[in-house]
């Protein structure tokens, strides 16, 4: 089935342009409220957001839609995505909503939906919502006496702070550690520094002055230079870079080196395996994770299960096969013992626990394997299907044949942006550069000729 609205992570787009308009947000509220309106109890939705200017507009439109469908709306304000997932369950809500475009710039926004169990919705339920979005809304509306109520909920930050603190092992303290954290001017700008400080760390915070338009702007996990500079400046033991909605993280070691999601999964997976906590005999990652991670796990008698790109597919595989550690190279780390979705802060706390217990520096603890050379480049396109062109398909087949047995080639459209991603991996960096550049040039020529 062709999906008109939902991508790999909810609905996304540029604010005030289709599909990210207040009209569609209201329709999402009505449609989702209609589908989750089951039984005779009062139905509830929690609605959180990051710090984008357009969040006010979309939040109010969602409230209008859900209340029109007869669902009570609990409005949380700026709060991390994993907190929305947690509060959906904690407050016994029928559905949770996060208004965010994650690591994208402020001009973009998105709508992520969670079921009553705190997990992102299945493809089937998203298809049911899509089926209602373009239909007449009148039959979906509640009777006048059944219209939902809306209220802002106080104390939700404190709930999440206490939850996050409890994920750090009881025998570990952060006293004596100097931690620099970049909150990306996003959803965690209040809660993340508070958690680290209350656990005993000396905290240096940047990216904690959101103004509606500076989220992810030269800061956060996708722009780590500011944090690297701060780590050097204050001689921090570790740097923690979150993204706009705090569901992903990268670490900066004391030398200023970046530690990506693959290294974090390797560390947490090995640590939990040694402690007898790891389930599934390995971890779950996507097709984009480095070959070095796969070799690292195999050397320890553990497996690396791969899925399609998107943390929802990682979580789906984890649930079906009883894994409790998974994630993406980009820094989405899902630890199902603690939560139902990626949580950058909780993942960082597990890294800090390993650092403390081993009594070593972050650079010593977090460099688990030598990554295989990997090259990823993007081609922007605005319609058409350049990957279906016969010339492109033949070139891809030739490249795959050349890498067979010595590496991998992954080519896919982005699920959140109008991009085609071309990634090659192997042991010969020059070969990878030649293959990727050749495919990028060819796709670009085909796209422009279309």
GROMACS .gro file of C-alpha atoms in nm:
model
  450
    1UNK     CA    1   0.000   0.000   0.000
    2UNK     CA    2   0.131   0.346  -0.092
    3UNK     CA    3   0.162   0.568   0.215
    4UNK     CA    4   0.069   0.928   0.147
    5UNK     CA    5   0.134   1.075   0.489
    6UNK     CA    6   0.334   0.842   0.715
    7UNK     CA    7   0.706   0.782   0.662
    8UNK     CA    8   0.952   0.578   0.865
    9UNK     CA    9   0.898   0.798   1.172
   10UNK     CA   10   0.548   0.942   1.170
   11UNK     CA   11   0.440   1.231   0.950
   12UNK     CA   12   0.700   1.492   0.859
   13UNK     CA   13   0.734   1.796   0.640
   14UNK     CA   14   0.805   2.166   0.627
   15UNK     CA   15   0.585   2.366   0.862
   16UNK     CA   16   0.278   2.527   0.704
   17UNK     CA   17   0.328   2.328   0.385
   18UNK     CA   18   0.149   2.004   0.300
   19UNK     CA   19   0.136   1.778   0.487
   20UNK     CA   20   0.259   1.963   0.795
   21UNK     CA   21  -0.034   2.205   0.823
   22UNK     CA   22  -0.268   2.276   1.114
   23UNK     CA   23  -0.556   2.135   0.910
   24UNK     CA   24  -0.384   1.799   0.874
   25UNK     CA   25  -0.274   1.799   1.238
   26UNK     CA   26  -0.636   1.849   1.342
   27UNK     CA   27  -0.741   1.567   1.110
   28UNK     CA   28  -0.474   1.340   1.259
   29UNK     CA   29  -0.618   1.410   1.603
   30UNK     CA   30  -0.971   1.332   1.485
   31UNK     CA   31  -0.867   1.016   1.297
   32UNK     CA   32  -0.639   0.878   1.569
   33UNK     CA   33  -0.892   0.969   1.836
   34UNK     CA   34  -1.164   0.785   1.642
   35UNK     CA   35  -0.954   0.469   1.604
   36UNK     CA   36  -0.843   0.459   1.968
   37UNK     CA   37  -1.188   0.545   2.103
   38UNK     CA   38  -1.269   0.196   2.226
   39UNK     CA   39  -1.487   0.102   2.519
   40UNK     CA   40  -1.696   0.319   2.750
   41UNK     CA   41  -1.419   0.485   2.955
   42UNK     CA   42  -1.295   0.842   2.924
   43UNK     CA   43  -1.027   0.835   2.657
   44UNK     CA   44  -0.697   1.018   2.698
   45UNK     CA   45  -0.408   1.144   2.486
   46UNK     CA   46  -0.080   1.298   2.600
   47UNK     CA   47   0.071   1.555   2.364
   48UNK     CA   48   0.435   1.659   2.396
   49UNK     CA   49   0.655   1.868   2.170
   50UNK     CA   50   1.007   1.998   2.120
   51UNK     CA   51   1.094   2.367   2.103
   52UNK     CA   52   1.015   2.454   1.739
   53UNK     CA   53   0.816   2.768   1.671
   54UNK     CA   54   0.558   2.567   1.477
   55UNK     CA   55   0.502   2.339   1.776
   56UNK     CA   56   0.253   2.584   1.927
   57UNK     CA   57   0.044   2.578   1.610
   58UNK     CA   58   0.046   2.199   1.566
   59UNK     CA   59  -0.007   2.131   1.935
   60UNK     CA   60  -0.325   2.340   1.940
   61UNK     CA   61  -0.449   2.182   1.618
   62UNK     CA   62  -0.397   1.833   1.761
   63UNK     CA   63  -0.579   1.930   2.080
   64UNK     CA   64  -0.871   2.055   1.871
   65UNK     CA   65  -0.880   1.730   1.674
   66UNK     CA   66  -0.857   1.493   1.969
   67UNK     CA   67  -1.114   1.680   2.179
   68UNK     CA   68  -1.348   1.696   1.878
   69UNK     CA   69  -1.319   1.317   1.860
   70UNK     CA   70  -1.414   1.287   2.226
   71UNK     CA   71  -1.065   1.235   2.370
   72UNK     CA   72  -0.931   1.424   2.673
   73UNK     CA   73  -0.598   1.592   2.589
   74UNK     CA   74  -0.317   1.620   2.844
   75UNK     CA   75  -0.073   1.882   2.712
   76UNK     CA   76   0.284   1.837   2.832
   77UNK     CA   77   0.477   2.118   2.662
   78UNK     CA   78   0.845   2.074   2.564
   79UNK     CA   79   0.960   1.730   2.677
   80UNK     CA   80   1.173   1.448   2.525
   81UNK     CA   81   1.015   1.189   2.298
   82UNK     CA   82   1.098   0.901   2.538
   83UNK     CA   83   0.918   1.090   2.816
   84UNK     CA   84   0.603   1.104   2.601
   85UNK     CA   85   0.625   0.727   2.547
   86UNK     CA   86   0.676   0.671   2.919
   87UNK     CA   87   0.393   0.904   3.023
   88UNK     CA   88   0.152   0.745   2.775
   89UNK     CA   89   0.178   0.429   2.981
   90UNK     CA   90   0.218   0.596   3.322
   91UNK     CA   91  -0.094   0.810   3.281
   92UNK     CA   92  -0.290   0.516   3.132
   93UNK     CA   93  -0.356   0.703   2.811
   94UNK     CA   94  -0.498   0.551   2.494
   95UNK     CA   95  -0.248   0.728   2.271
   96UNK     CA   96   0.059   0.951   2.290
   97UNK     CA   97   0.174   1.220   2.046
   98UNK     CA   98   0.511   1.388   2.005
   99UNK     CA   99   0.532   1.697   1.786
  100UNK     CA  100   0.889   1.697   1.658
  101UNK     CA  101   1.108   1.658   1.352
  102UNK     CA  102   1.390   1.515   1.564
  103UNK     CA  103   1.728   1.628   1.425
  104UNK     CA  104   1.587   1.835   1.136
  105UNK     CA  105   1.605   2.218   1.130
  106UNK     CA  106   1.332   2.430   1.286
  107UNK     CA  107   1.149   2.483   0.955
  108UNK     CA  108   1.048   2.115   0.961
  109UNK     CA  109   0.816   1.947   1.203
  110UNK     CA  110   0.652   1.610   1.251
  111UNK     CA  111   0.390   1.409   1.435
  112UNK     CA  112   0.491   1.083   1.604
  113UNK     CA  113   0.221   0.860   1.750
  114UNK     CA  114   0.243   0.604   2.030
  115UNK     CA  115  -0.006   0.338   2.132
  116UNK     CA  116  -0.124   0.278   2.490
  117UNK     CA  117   0.175   0.047   2.547
  118UNK     CA  118   0.417   0.330   2.471
  119UNK     CA  119   0.537   0.180   2.142
  120UNK     CA  120   0.518   0.357   1.807
  121UNK     CA  121   0.217   0.256   1.602
  122UNK     CA  122   0.231  -0.039   1.366
  123UNK     CA  123   0.206   0.002   0.990
  124UNK     CA  124  -0.146  -0.143   1.010
  125UNK     CA  125  -0.274   0.119   1.254
  126UNK     CA  126  -0.103   0.399   1.063
  127UNK     CA  127  -0.281   0.273   0.751
  128UNK     CA  128  -0.614   0.290   0.937
  129UNK     CA  129  -0.542   0.652   1.033
  130UNK     CA  130  -0.441   0.737   0.677
  131UNK     CA  131  -0.766   0.591   0.549
  132UNK     CA  132  -0.960   0.842   0.760
  133UNK     CA  133  -0.750   1.153   0.695
  134UNK     CA  134  -0.904   1.243   0.361
  135UNK     CA  135  -1.258   1.139   0.446
  136UNK     CA  136  -1.543   1.356   0.570
  137UNK     CA  137  -1.467   1.435   0.934
  138UNK     CA  138  -1.829   1.489   1.040
  139UNK     CA  139  -1.908   1.120   1.105
  140UNK     CA  140  -1.594   1.095   1.322
  141UNK     CA  141  -1.690   1.378   1.558
  142UNK     CA  142  -1.816   1.317   1.911
  143UNK     CA  143  -2.158   1.427   2.028
  144UNK     CA  144  -2.177   1.766   2.199
  145UNK     CA  145  -2.187   1.613   2.546
  146UNK     CA  146  -1.890   1.382   2.471
  147UNK     CA  147  -1.639   1.642   2.352
  148UNK     CA  148  -1.304   1.595   2.523
  149UNK     CA  149  -1.145   1.830   2.775
  150UNK     CA  150  -0.792   1.972   2.752
  151UNK     CA  151  -0.551   2.069   3.027
  152UNK     CA  152  -0.181   2.129   3.078
  153UNK     CA  153  -0.017   1.877   3.309
  154UNK     CA  154   0.229   1.995   3.571
  155UNK     CA  155   0.514   1.791   3.714
  156UNK     CA  156   0.588   1.584   3.404
  157UNK     CA  157   0.951   1.697   3.400
  158UNK     CA  158   0.996   1.570   3.755
  159UNK     CA  159   0.847   1.234   3.660
  160UNK     CA  160   1.091   1.189   3.375
  161UNK     CA  161   1.388   1.309   3.580
  162UNK     CA  162   1.317   1.049   3.850
  163UNK     CA  163   1.263   0.779   3.587
  164UNK     CA  164   1.595   0.855   3.417
  165UNK     CA  165   1.788   0.864   3.746
  166UNK     CA  166   1.659   0.518   3.837
  167UNK     CA  167   1.819   0.369   3.524
  168UNK     CA  168   2.170   0.434   3.660
  169UNK     CA  169   2.285   0.130   3.864
  170UNK     CA  170   2.253   0.189   4.238
  171UNK     CA  171   2.625   0.136   4.303
  172UNK     CA  172   2.727   0.407   4.058
  173UNK     CA  173   2.760   0.778   4.126
  174UNK     CA  174   2.864   1.055   3.892
  175UNK     CA  175   3.044   1.251   4.164
  176UNK     CA  176   3.380   1.376   4.047
  177UNK     CA  177   3.289   1.367   3.677
  178UNK     CA  178   3.279   1.683   3.470
  179UNK     CA  179   3.009   1.634   3.206
  180UNK     CA  180   2.949   1.869   2.915
  181UNK     CA  181   2.606   1.829   2.758
  182UNK     CA  182   2.459   1.981   2.443
  183UNK     CA  183   2.079   1.980   2.451
  184UNK     CA  184   2.045   2.100   2.089
  185UNK     CA  185   1.820   2.386   2.208
  186UNK     CA  186   1.556   2.115   2.208
  187UNK     CA  187   1.316   1.919   2.421
  188UNK     CA  188   1.564   1.807   2.688
  189UNK     CA  189   1.706   2.150   2.766
  190UNK     CA  190   1.566   2.141   3.121
  191UNK     CA  191   1.553   1.774   3.216
  192UNK     CA  192   1.887   1.638   3.093
  193UNK     CA  193   2.117   1.875   3.286
  194UNK     CA  194   1.899   1.828   3.594
  195UNK     CA  195   1.935   1.447   3.583
  196UNK     CA  196   2.314   1.464   3.553
  197UNK     CA  197   2.348   1.722   3.829
  198UNK     CA  198   2.120   1.534   4.068
  199UNK     CA  199   2.330   1.221   4.011
  200UNK     CA  200   2.636   1.409   4.132
  201UNK     CA  201   2.811   1.531   3.817
  202UNK     CA  202   2.959   1.872   3.759
  203UNK     CA  203   2.753   1.980   3.459
  204UNK     CA  204   2.847   2.225   3.185
  205UNK     CA  205   2.551   2.286   2.954
  206UNK     CA  206   2.526   2.432   2.605
  207UNK     CA  207   2.234   2.434   2.362
  208UNK     CA  208   1.991   2.509   2.644
  209UNK     CA  209   1.849   2.843   2.532
  210UNK     CA  210   1.576   2.759   2.279
  211UNK     CA  211   1.408   3.047   2.100
  212UNK     CA  212   1.187   2.856   1.856
  213UNK     CA  213   1.425   2.875   1.561
  214UNK     CA  214   1.764   2.758   1.694
  215UNK     CA  215   1.683   2.391   1.756
  216UNK     CA  216   1.959   2.172   1.605
  217UNK     CA  217   2.120   2.489   1.465
  218UNK     CA  218   2.494   2.418   1.472
  219UNK     CA  219   2.441   2.219   1.789
  220UNK     CA  220   2.326   1.878   1.909
  221UNK     CA  221   2.412   1.530   1.788
  222UNK     CA  222   2.418   1.622   1.419
  223UNK     CA  223   2.649   1.923   1.471
  224UNK     CA  224   2.895   1.817   1.741
  225UNK     CA  225   3.166   2.080   1.678
  226UNK     CA  226   3.032   2.313   1.947
  227UNK     CA  227   3.038   2.037   2.206
  228UNK     CA  228   3.385   1.920   2.101
  229UNK     CA  229   3.507   2.275   2.154
  230UNK     CA  230   3.339   2.292   2.495
  231UNK     CA  231   3.487   1.957   2.606
  232UNK     CA  232   3.835   2.090   2.529
  233UNK     CA  233   3.760   2.429   2.683
  234UNK     CA  234   3.641   2.300   3.022
  235UNK     CA  235   3.847   1.978   3.015
  236UNK     CA  236   3.537   1.768   3.053
  237UNK     CA  237   3.558   1.394   3.113
  238UNK     CA  238   3.279   1.334   2.863
  239UNK     CA  239   3.052   1.521   2.625
  240UNK     CA  240   2.690   1.419   2.564
  241UNK     CA  241   2.515   1.550   2.251
  242UNK     CA  242   2.140   1.499   2.222
  243UNK     CA  243   1.919   1.581   1.925
  244UNK     CA  244   1.612   1.803   1.916
  245UNK     CA  245   1.374   1.555   2.077
  246UNK     CA  246   1.642   1.371   2.280
  247UNK     CA  247   1.576   1.024   2.143
  248UNK     CA  248   1.930   0.997   2.006
  249UNK     CA  249   2.278   1.064   2.144
  250UNK     CA  250   2.641   1.072   2.046
  251UNK     CA  251   2.928   1.085   2.293
  252UNK     CA  252   3.241   1.299   2.279
  253UNK     CA  253   3.537   1.150   2.465
  254UNK     CA  254   3.783   1.354   2.671
  255UNK     CA  255   4.009   1.391   2.366
  256UNK     CA  256   3.730   1.540   2.155
  257UNK     CA  257   3.665   1.230   1.945
  258UNK     CA  258   3.312   1.137   1.838
  259UNK     CA  259   3.167   0.808   1.960
  260UNK     CA  260   2.871   0.706   1.741
  261UNK     CA  261   2.576   0.477   1.803
  262UNK     CA  262   2.755   0.166   1.679
  263UNK     CA  263   3.030   0.202   1.940
  264UNK     CA  264   2.770   0.274   2.209
  265UNK     CA  265   2.572  -0.039   2.119
  266UNK     CA  266   2.891  -0.244   2.126
  267UNK     CA  267   2.981  -0.112   2.472
  268UNK     CA  268   2.635  -0.156   2.622
  269UNK     CA  269   2.584  -0.496   2.457
  270UNK     CA  270   2.918  -0.632   2.581
  271UNK     CA  271   2.870  -0.482   2.930
  272UNK     CA  272   2.524  -0.627   2.966
  273UNK     CA  273   2.642  -0.964   2.833
  274UNK     CA  274   2.920  -0.974   3.093
  275UNK     CA  275   2.667  -0.886   3.365
  276UNK     CA  276   2.423  -1.154   3.247
  277UNK     CA  277   2.165  -0.893   3.150
  278UNK     CA  278   2.172  -0.920   2.770
  279UNK     CA  279   1.881  -1.102   2.608
  280UNK     CA  280   1.850  -1.234   2.255
  281UNK     CA  281   2.215  -1.344   2.242
  282UNK     CA  282   2.313  -1.017   2.079
  283UNK     CA  283   2.185  -0.679   1.969
  284UNK     CA  284   1.964  -0.539   1.693
  285UNK     CA  285   2.085  -0.272   1.450
  286UNK     CA  286   1.998  -0.157   1.099
  287UNK     CA  287   2.153  -0.220   0.761
  288UNK     CA  288   2.348   0.105   0.806
  289UNK     CA  289   2.550  -0.011   1.108
  290UNK     CA  290   2.920  -0.064   1.049
  291UNK     CA  291   3.067  -0.398   0.952
  292UNK     CA  292   3.310  -0.353   1.240
  293UNK     CA  293   3.021  -0.379   1.486
  294UNK     CA  294   2.912  -0.706   1.331
  295UNK     CA  295   3.265  -0.847   1.355
  296UNK     CA  296   3.297  -0.726   1.717
  297UNK     CA  297   2.979  -0.908   1.820
  298UNK     CA  298   3.077  -1.227   1.635
  299UNK     CA  299   3.417  -1.236   1.808
  300UNK     CA  300   3.232  -1.245   2.141
  301UNK     CA  301   2.993  -1.518   2.039
  302UNK     CA  302   2.707  -1.271   2.003
  303UNK     CA  303   2.491  -1.190   1.702
  304UNK     CA  304   2.406  -0.869   1.522
  305UNK     CA  305   2.053  -0.883   1.381
  306UNK     CA  306   1.992  -0.623   1.109
  307UNK     CA  307   1.667  -0.450   1.014
  308UNK     CA  308   1.547  -0.181   0.776
  309UNK     CA  309   1.645   0.176   0.864
  310UNK     CA  310   1.421   0.327   1.131
  311UNK     CA  311   1.418   0.274   1.505
  312UNK     CA  312   1.059   0.144   1.483
  313UNK     CA  313   1.185  -0.157   1.283
  314UNK     CA  314   1.463  -0.213   1.536
  315UNK     CA  315   1.209  -0.210   1.819
  316UNK     CA  316   0.975  -0.440   1.627
  317UNK     CA  317   1.252  -0.699   1.585
  318UNK     CA  318   1.353  -0.661   1.949
  319UNK     CA  319   0.998  -0.727   2.066
  320UNK     CA  320   0.945  -1.025   1.839
  321UNK     CA  321   1.274  -1.193   1.928
  322UNK     CA  322   1.326  -1.090   2.293
  323UNK     CA  323   1.628  -0.862   2.249
  324UNK     CA  324   1.679  -0.582   2.501
  325UNK     CA  325   1.953  -0.376   2.329
  326UNK     CA  326   1.921  -0.225   1.984
  327UNK     CA  327   1.961   0.095   1.791
  328UNK     CA  328   2.104   0.287   1.500
  329UNK     CA  329   2.445   0.421   1.407
  330UNK     CA  330   2.296   0.772   1.429
  331UNK     CA  331   2.257   0.734   1.804
  332UNK     CA  332   1.906   0.598   1.854
  333UNK     CA  333   1.974   0.350   2.136
  334UNK     CA  334   1.678   0.144   2.253
  335UNK     CA  335   1.711  -0.030   2.589
  336UNK     CA  336   1.384  -0.214   2.637
  337UNK     CA  337   1.452  -0.289   3.004
  338UNK     CA  338   1.390   0.082   3.059
  339UNK     CA  339   1.174   0.216   2.777
  340UNK     CA  340   0.989   0.155   2.453
  341UNK     CA  341   1.177   0.392   2.226
  342UNK     CA  342   1.519   0.551   2.181
  343UNK     CA  343   1.634   0.753   2.481
  344UNK     CA  344   1.956   0.951   2.442
  345UNK     CA  345   1.992   1.041   2.807
  346UNK     CA  346   1.930   0.690   2.941
  347UNK     CA  347   2.181   0.549   2.691
  348UNK     CA  348   2.438   0.808   2.803
  349UNK     CA  349   2.384   0.703   3.165
  350UNK     CA  350   2.465   0.342   3.074
  351UNK     CA  351   2.788   0.463   2.913
  352UNK     CA  352   2.872   0.663   3.225
  353UNK     CA  353   2.805   0.356   3.439
  354UNK     CA  354   3.053   0.153   3.232
  355UNK     CA  355   3.312   0.431   3.256
  356UNK     CA  356   3.276   0.450   3.633
  357UNK     CA  357   3.287   0.076   3.691
  358UNK     CA  358   3.591   0.023   3.469
  359UNK     CA  359   3.776   0.317   3.620
  360UNK     CA  360   3.907   0.420   3.279
  361UNK     CA  361   3.870   0.721   3.054
  362UNK     CA  362   3.584   0.751   2.806
  363UNK     CA  363   3.825   0.709   2.512
  364UNK     CA  364   3.950   0.380   2.659
  365UNK     CA  365   3.603   0.245   2.736
  366UNK     CA  366   3.409   0.356   2.428
  367UNK     CA  367   3.647   0.258   2.147
  368UNK     CA  368   3.525  -0.100   2.127
  369UNK     CA  369   3.620  -0.181   1.767
  370UNK     CA  370   3.796  -0.037   1.465
  371UNK     CA  371   3.525   0.064   1.216
  372UNK     CA  372   3.547  -0.068   0.865
  373UNK     CA  373   3.578   0.215   0.611
  374UNK     CA  374   3.227   0.337   0.533
  375UNK     CA  375   3.124   0.617   0.298
  376UNK     CA  376   2.776   0.769   0.290
  377UNK     CA  377   2.665   1.044   0.052
  378UNK     CA  378   2.323   1.188  -0.034
  379UNK     CA  379   2.152   1.301  -0.353
  380UNK     CA  380   1.858   1.539  -0.316
  381UNK     CA  381   1.560   1.484  -0.544
  382UNK     CA  382   1.217   1.642  -0.576
  383UNK     CA  383   1.004   1.369  -0.728
  384UNK     CA  384   1.049   1.090  -0.978
  385UNK     CA  385   1.209   0.751  -0.917
  386UNK     CA  386   1.573   0.769  -1.028
  387UNK     CA  387   1.654   0.435  -0.860
  388UNK     CA  388   1.420   0.261  -1.105
  389UNK     CA  389   1.610   0.387  -1.410
  390UNK     CA  390   1.763   0.088  -1.597
  391UNK     CA  391   2.105   0.255  -1.622
  392UNK     CA  392   2.113   0.321  -1.246
  393UNK     CA  393   1.997  -0.032  -1.168
  394UNK     CA  394   2.271  -0.182  -1.386
  395UNK     CA  395   2.535   0.037  -1.220
  396UNK     CA  396   2.415  -0.068  -0.874
  397UNK     CA  397   2.431  -0.435  -0.974
  398UNK     CA  398   2.788  -0.390  -1.100
  399UNK     CA  399   2.891  -0.219  -0.775
  400UNK     CA  400   2.734  -0.494  -0.564
  401UNK     CA  401   2.919  -0.755  -0.767
  402UNK     CA  402   3.249  -0.573  -0.717
  403UNK     CA  403   3.200  -0.559  -0.338
  404UNK     CA  404   3.068  -0.915  -0.303
  405UNK     CA  405   3.240  -1.093  -0.015
  406UNK     CA  406   3.447  -0.785   0.076
  407UNK     CA  407   3.189  -0.525   0.168
  408UNK     CA  408   2.833  -0.397   0.139
  409UNK     CA  409   2.635  -0.148  -0.067
  410UNK     CA  410   2.316   0.009   0.070
  411UNK     CA  411   2.110   0.250  -0.142
  412UNK     CA  412   1.778   0.377  -0.019
  413UNK     CA  413   1.549   0.680  -0.018
  414UNK     CA  414   1.539   0.866   0.314
  415UNK     CA  415   1.216   0.818   0.505
  416UNK     CA  416   1.225   1.172   0.648
  417UNK     CA  417   1.383   1.393   0.379
  418UNK     CA  418   1.378   1.408  -0.006
  419UNK     CA  419   1.716   1.235  -0.030
  420UNK     CA  420   1.861   0.918  -0.176
  421UNK     CA  421   2.134   0.779   0.048
  422UNK     CA  422   2.423   0.586  -0.106
  423UNK     CA  423   2.643   0.396   0.141
  424UNK     CA  424   2.931   0.160   0.064
  425UNK     CA  425   3.140  -0.030   0.316
  426UNK     CA  426   3.446  -0.249   0.298
  427UNK     CA  427   3.819  -0.263   0.370
  428UNK     CA  428   3.938  -0.052   0.074
  429UNK     CA  429   3.855   0.316   0.126
  430UNK     CA  430   3.964   0.421  -0.224
  431UNK     CA  431   3.741   0.158  -0.382
  432UNK     CA  432   3.446   0.279  -0.174
  433UNK     CA  433   3.501   0.642  -0.274
  434UNK     CA  434   3.514   0.549  -0.643
  435UNK     CA  435   3.195   0.341  -0.621
  436UNK     CA  436   2.993   0.594  -0.418
  437UNK     CA  437   3.102   0.897  -0.621
  438UNK     CA  438   3.022   0.714  -0.944
  439UNK     CA  439   2.673   0.623  -0.829
  440UNK     CA  440   2.607   0.971  -0.688
  441UNK     CA  441   2.706   1.131  -1.019
  442UNK     CA  442   2.496   0.887  -1.220
  443UNK     CA  443   2.185   0.928  -1.002
  444UNK     CA  444   2.229   1.306  -1.022
  445UNK     CA  445   2.245   1.298  -1.403
  446UNK     CA  446   1.941   1.070  -1.429
  447UNK     CA  447   1.747   1.289  -1.183
  448UNK     CA  448   1.824   1.607  -1.374
  449UNK     CA  449   1.740   1.445  -1.709
  450UNK     CA  450   1.401   1.322  -1.586
   0.00000   0.00000   0.00000
